[in-house]
């Protein structure tokens, strides 16, 4: 879970930074989208590196889900009878937020690809420039789309906060003296990603980016 999670966190950091290019103007954003597809050209054909990244991402998502399911099965087999007294409310909350959050994020990503990658549910469609799709997609008249992104990105933030913290524990970094710092780091990384991801949709909906 930690390795595939780390791959996705790296993708999210890069994706968030790339999205922020919309603040430098539509041309800058389109150039960036074009660069993603032509990386490694002319040594490799159009879209080679991007396709590799996409394959790595799909494999990571599948393995991450497989690991989550097998870990939860293993925990169930280890103790088929439920605890009479739950250890803490927090553990139940974390399990719920990870399970339902993960499924919500997956559904969001499918819808997000139909919107901004394939243009199927976007007013500008597939043939428009990436920046035009993005600006039209978050137009004030489609405030509900921005709302969906807001909810989904907050879910991503909560998922990451717990996921990164769990990864620190898996790596054996957590101990009593470091716990506070590690928890804070996981929270900070999640907060930066949530703010960075939400800035473009909100700026477009409120007319700051046109
Ligand atoms: C909330 C703000 C977000 C915005 C404005 C945004 C914007 C975009 C855009 C414009 C594309 C298409 C890129 C292109 O075709 O050149 C894209 C692709 C993608 N986004 Fe997002 N995104 C956001 C959040 C997220 C989140 C939170 C995730 C994951 C949890 C995510 C996952 C993806 C994936 C997997 C792709 C496809 C990458 C590829 O195959 O090329 N995005 N996004």
Short mmCIF file of C-alpha atoms and ligand atoms in Angstrom, two decimals:
data_model
loop_
_atom_site.label_atom_id
_atom_site.label_comp_id
_atom_site.label_asym_id
_atom_site.label_seq_id
_atom_site.Cartn_x
_atom_site.Cartn_y
_atom_site.Cartn_z
CA UNK A 1 0.00 0.00 0.00
CA UNK A 2 2.83 2.36 0.91
CA UNK A 3 4.73 1.97 -2.38
CA UNK A 4 1.71 2.37 -4.66
CA UNK A 5 0.46 5.20 -2.42
CA UNK A 6 3.82 6.98 -2.75
CA UNK A 7 3.66 6.68 -6.56
CA UNK A 8 0.21 8.32 -6.53
CA UNK A 9 1.30 11.06 -4.10
CA UNK A 10 4.18 11.93 -6.45
CA UNK A 11 1.73 12.07 -9.36
CA UNK A 12 -0.62 14.30 -7.33
CA UNK A 13 2.18 16.76 -6.45
CA UNK A 14 3.17 17.02 -10.14
CA UNK A 15 -0.47 17.25 -11.25
CA UNK A 16 -1.25 20.00 -8.74
CA UNK A 17 1.80 22.06 -9.80
CA UNK A 18 0.85 21.61 -13.47
CA UNK A 19 -2.75 22.73 -12.83
CA UNK A 20 -1.49 25.91 -11.14
CA UNK A 21 -0.06 26.94 -14.55
CA UNK A 22 -3.57 28.12 -15.42
CA UNK A 23 -2.75 31.20 -13.28
CA UNK A 24 0.00 32.05 -15.81
CA UNK A 25 -2.57 32.18 -18.62
CA UNK A 26 -4.26 29.84 -21.06
CA UNK A 27 -1.22 29.67 -23.38
CA UNK A 28 1.08 28.66 -20.55
CA UNK A 29 -1.34 25.90 -19.52
CA UNK A 30 -1.74 24.64 -23.09
CA UNK A 31 2.04 24.61 -23.57
CA UNK A 32 2.37 22.51 -20.43
CA UNK A 33 -0.35 20.08 -21.62
CA UNK A 34 1.44 19.84 -24.99
CA UNK A 35 4.82 19.29 -23.27
CA UNK A 36 3.34 16.35 -21.32
CA UNK A 37 2.52 14.64 -24.62
CA UNK A 38 5.78 15.43 -26.40
CA UNK A 39 8.23 14.64 -23.56
CA UNK A 40 11.15 12.54 -24.88
CA UNK A 41 10.37 13.47 -28.52
CA UNK A 42 12.04 13.00 -31.01
CA UNK A 43 13.81 10.09 -29.28
CA UNK A 44 10.47 8.41 -28.59
CA UNK A 45 7.12 8.77 -30.41
CA UNK A 46 4.35 11.19 -29.38
CA UNK A 47 2.84 10.42 -25.94
CA UNK A 48 5.37 7.68 -25.03
CA UNK A 49 6.27 8.96 -21.56
CA UNK A 50 2.71 10.03 -20.78
CA UNK A 51 1.44 6.56 -21.72
CA UNK A 52 4.05 4.99 -19.42
CA UNK A 53 2.94 7.29 -16.57
CA UNK A 54 -0.71 6.33 -17.25
CA UNK A 55 0.13 2.60 -17.16
CA UNK A 56 2.09 3.02 -13.90
CA UNK A 57 -0.88 4.92 -12.42
CA UNK A 58 -3.47 2.30 -13.42
CA UNK A 59 -1.25 -0.51 -12.06
CA UNK A 60 -0.76 1.49 -8.82
CA UNK A 61 -4.51 2.03 -8.36
CA UNK A 62 -5.26 -1.69 -8.95
CA UNK A 63 -2.47 -2.89 -6.62
CA UNK A 64 -3.42 -0.32 -3.97
CA UNK A 65 -7.02 -1.57 -3.96
CA UNK A 66 -5.92 -5.22 -4.02
CA UNK A 67 -3.60 -4.60 -1.03
CA UNK A 68 -6.40 -2.80 0.85
CA UNK A 69 -8.84 -5.66 0.29
CA UNK A 70 -6.36 -8.41 1.21
CA UNK A 71 -5.22 -6.53 4.34
CA UNK A 72 -8.79 -6.13 5.52
CA UNK A 73 -9.49 -9.84 4.79
CA UNK A 74 -6.38 -10.82 6.73
CA UNK A 75 -7.49 -8.69 9.69
CA UNK A 76 -10.95 -10.30 9.52
CA UNK A 77 -9.50 -13.85 9.46
CA UNK A 78 -7.19 -13.02 12.35
CA UNK A 79 -10.20 -12.05 14.42
CA UNK A 80 -13.52 -13.24 12.95
CA UNK A 81 -15.34 -12.33 16.18
CA UNK A 82 -15.74 -8.60 16.57
CA UNK A 83 -14.34 -6.84 19.63
CA UNK A 84 -17.03 -6.36 22.25
CA UNK A 85 -15.63 -2.95 23.08
CA UNK A 86 -14.18 -0.96 20.21
CA UNK A 87 -10.65 0.24 20.93
CA UNK A 88 -11.35 3.80 19.95
CA UNK A 89 -13.79 5.82 17.91
CA UNK A 90 -10.89 7.18 15.89
CA UNK A 91 -9.98 3.74 14.46
CA UNK A 92 -13.55 3.28 13.18
CA UNK A 93 -13.53 6.74 11.62
CA UNK A 94 -10.20 6.09 9.85
CA UNK A 95 -11.42 2.77 8.40
CA UNK A 96 -14.60 4.43 7.11
CA UNK A 97 -12.84 7.44 5.67
CA UNK A 98 -10.30 5.21 3.89
CA UNK A 99 -12.84 2.72 2.47
CA UNK A 100 -15.62 5.07 1.39
CA UNK A 101 -13.16 7.86 0.63
CA UNK A 102 -11.20 5.53 -1.66
CA UNK A 103 -14.31 4.45 -3.56
CA UNK A 104 -15.51 8.07 -3.85
CA UNK A 105 -12.09 9.15 -5.17
CA UNK A 106 -12.14 6.33 -7.76
CA UNK A 107 -15.61 7.37 -8.98
CA UNK A 108 -14.48 11.01 -9.05
CA UNK A 109 -11.39 10.17 -11.15
CA UNK A 110 -13.53 8.29 -13.71
CA UNK A 111 -15.87 11.30 -13.98
CA UNK A 112 -12.89 13.72 -13.98
CA UNK A 113 -11.31 11.88 -16.95
CA UNK A 114 -14.63 12.02 -18.84
CA UNK A 115 -14.70 15.76 -18.10
CA UNK A 116 -11.18 17.13 -18.61
CA UNK A 117 -9.32 14.40 -20.53
CA UNK A 118 -11.95 13.01 -22.92
CA UNK A 119 -14.34 16.01 -22.87
CA UNK A 120 -17.41 13.74 -22.86
CA UNK A 121 -19.14 15.67 -20.05
CA UNK A 122 -17.40 18.99 -20.78
CA UNK A 123 -19.15 21.87 -22.62
CA UNK A 124 -16.18 22.30 -25.00
CA UNK A 125 -15.74 18.62 -25.89
CA UNK A 126 -12.61 16.66 -26.83
CA UNK A 127 -11.33 18.87 -29.67
CA UNK A 128 -10.93 22.05 -27.59
CA UNK A 129 -7.58 23.17 -26.15
CA UNK A 130 -6.98 21.84 -22.59
CA UNK A 131 -7.21 25.35 -21.04
CA UNK A 132 -10.54 26.03 -22.80
CA UNK A 133 -11.94 22.75 -21.49
CA UNK A 134 -10.80 23.66 -17.99
CA UNK A 135 -12.15 27.26 -18.01
CA UNK A 136 -15.48 26.19 -19.55
CA UNK A 137 -15.76 23.22 -17.17
CA UNK A 138 -15.59 25.38 -14.03
CA UNK A 139 -17.64 28.29 -15.38
CA UNK A 140 -19.84 29.99 -12.74
CA UNK A 141 -22.96 28.53 -14.43
CA UNK A 142 -21.54 25.07 -13.61
CA UNK A 143 -20.91 25.85 -9.93
CA UNK A 144 -22.09 22.34 -9.03
CA UNK A 145 -19.09 20.88 -10.92
CA UNK A 146 -16.78 22.98 -8.73
CA UNK A 147 -18.72 21.72 -5.72
CA UNK A 148 -18.15 18.08 -6.78
CA UNK A 149 -14.43 18.81 -7.14
CA UNK A 150 -14.40 20.50 -3.75
CA UNK A 151 -15.93 17.48 -2.01
CA UNK A 152 -13.70 15.03 -3.94
CA UNK A 153 -10.50 16.97 -3.25
CA UNK A 154 -11.31 17.23 0.48
CA UNK A 155 -11.81 13.42 0.38
CA UNK A 156 -8.40 13.09 -1.29
CA UNK A 157 -6.93 15.28 1.48
CA UNK A 158 -8.45 13.16 4.28
CA UNK A 159 -7.40 9.94 2.53
CA UNK A 160 -3.85 11.24 2.15
CA UNK A 161 -3.56 12.51 5.71
CA UNK A 162 -4.33 9.06 7.08
CA UNK A 163 -2.51 7.21 4.27
CA UNK A 164 0.74 9.15 4.62
CA UNK A 165 0.63 8.74 8.39
CA UNK A 166 0.12 4.96 7.98
CA UNK A 167 3.02 4.83 5.51
CA UNK A 168 5.28 6.51 8.10
CA UNK A 169 4.30 3.76 10.54
CA UNK A 170 4.93 1.04 7.91
CA UNK A 171 8.40 2.47 7.35
CA UNK A 172 9.01 2.21 11.08
CA UNK A 173 9.57 5.96 11.46
CA UNK A 174 6.88 6.54 14.04
CA UNK A 175 7.75 6.57 17.71
CA UNK A 176 6.51 8.52 20.67
CA UNK A 177 8.89 11.44 20.24
CA UNK A 178 8.40 11.74 16.46
CA UNK A 179 4.65 11.08 16.27
CA UNK A 180 3.63 14.73 16.53
CA UNK A 181 6.02 15.84 13.78
CA UNK A 182 5.01 12.97 11.48
CA UNK A 183 1.30 13.61 12.01
CA UNK A 184 1.89 17.30 11.34
CA UNK A 185 3.87 16.53 8.15
CA UNK A 186 1.09 14.26 6.84
CA UNK A 187 -1.47 16.97 7.63
CA UNK A 188 0.62 19.69 6.03
CA UNK A 189 1.19 17.74 2.80
CA UNK A 190 -2.53 17.04 2.54
CA UNK A 191 -3.44 20.67 3.23
CA UNK A 192 -1.01 21.95 0.55
CA UNK A 193 -2.47 19.51 -2.00
CA UNK A 194 -6.08 20.39 -1.13
CA UNK A 195 -5.41 24.16 -1.41
CA UNK A 196 -3.30 23.77 -4.57
CA UNK A 197 -5.91 21.56 -6.28
CA UNK A 198 -8.87 23.75 -5.31
CA UNK A 199 -7.28 27.08 -6.29
CA UNK A 200 -7.81 26.72 -10.09
CA UNK A 201 -11.49 25.57 -10.03
CA UNK A 202 -12.42 28.21 -7.43
CA UNK A 203 -10.51 30.98 -9.27
CA UNK A 204 -12.34 30.11 -12.52
CA UNK A 205 -15.80 29.88 -10.92
CA UNK A 206 -15.30 33.24 -9.16
CA UNK A 207 -14.01 34.88 -12.34
CA UNK A 208 -10.41 35.47 -11.21
CA UNK A 209 -9.14 33.30 -14.10
CA UNK A 210 -10.97 33.84 -17.39
C1 LIG B 1 -9.33 19.64 -8.43
C2 LIG B 1 -8.55 20.07 -9.32
C3 LIG B 1 -8.11 19.31 -10.53
C4 LIG B 1 -7.99 19.86 -11.76
C5 LIG B 1 -8.29 21.31 -12.15
C6 LIG B 1 -7.51 18.83 -12.65
C7 LIG B 1 -7.26 19.01 -13.99
C8 LIG B 1 -6.93 18.01 -14.89
C9 LIG B 1 -6.78 18.16 -16.31
C10 LIG B 1 -6.94 19.50 -17.06
C11 LIG B 1 -6.48 16.96 -16.84
C12 LIG B 1 -6.25 16.63 -18.32
C13 LIG B 1 -4.81 16.84 -18.66
C14 LIG B 1 -4.60 16.74 -20.13
O1 LIG B 1 -5.40 16.07 -20.83
O2 LIG B 1 -3.63 17.32 -20.60
C15 LIG B 1 -6.42 16.02 -15.75
C16 LIG B 1 -6.10 14.67 -15.86
C17 LIG B 1 -6.03 13.79 -14.81
N1 LIG B 1 -6.30 14.05 -13.48
FE1 LIG B 1 -6.81 15.84 -12.72
N2 LIG B 1 -7.33 17.66 -11.95
C18 LIG B 1 -7.69 17.92 -10.63
C19 LIG B 1 -7.67 17.01 -9.58
C20 LIG B 1 -7.32 15.69 -9.69
C21 LIG B 1 -7.30 14.76 -8.59
C22 LIG B 1 -7.62 15.12 -7.16
C23 LIG B 1 -6.90 13.54 -9.11
C24 LIG B 1 -6.68 12.23 -8.43
C25 LIG B 1 -7.18 11.89 -7.27
C26 LIG B 1 -6.70 13.72 -10.53
C27 LIG B 1 -6.32 12.73 -11.40
C28 LIG B 1 -6.14 12.90 -12.76
C29 LIG B 1 -5.73 11.83 -13.66
C30 LIG B 1 -5.44 10.39 -13.26
C31 LIG B 1 -5.65 12.39 -14.94
C32 LIG B 1 -5.24 11.69 -16.23
C33 LIG B 1 -3.76 11.86 -16.46
C34 LIG B 1 -3.40 11.32 -17.83
O3 LIG B 1 -3.67 10.16 -18.11
O4 LIG B 1 -2.86 12.05 -18.63
N3 LIG B 1 -6.95 15.03 -10.85
N4 LIG B 1 -6.70 16.68 -14.56
#
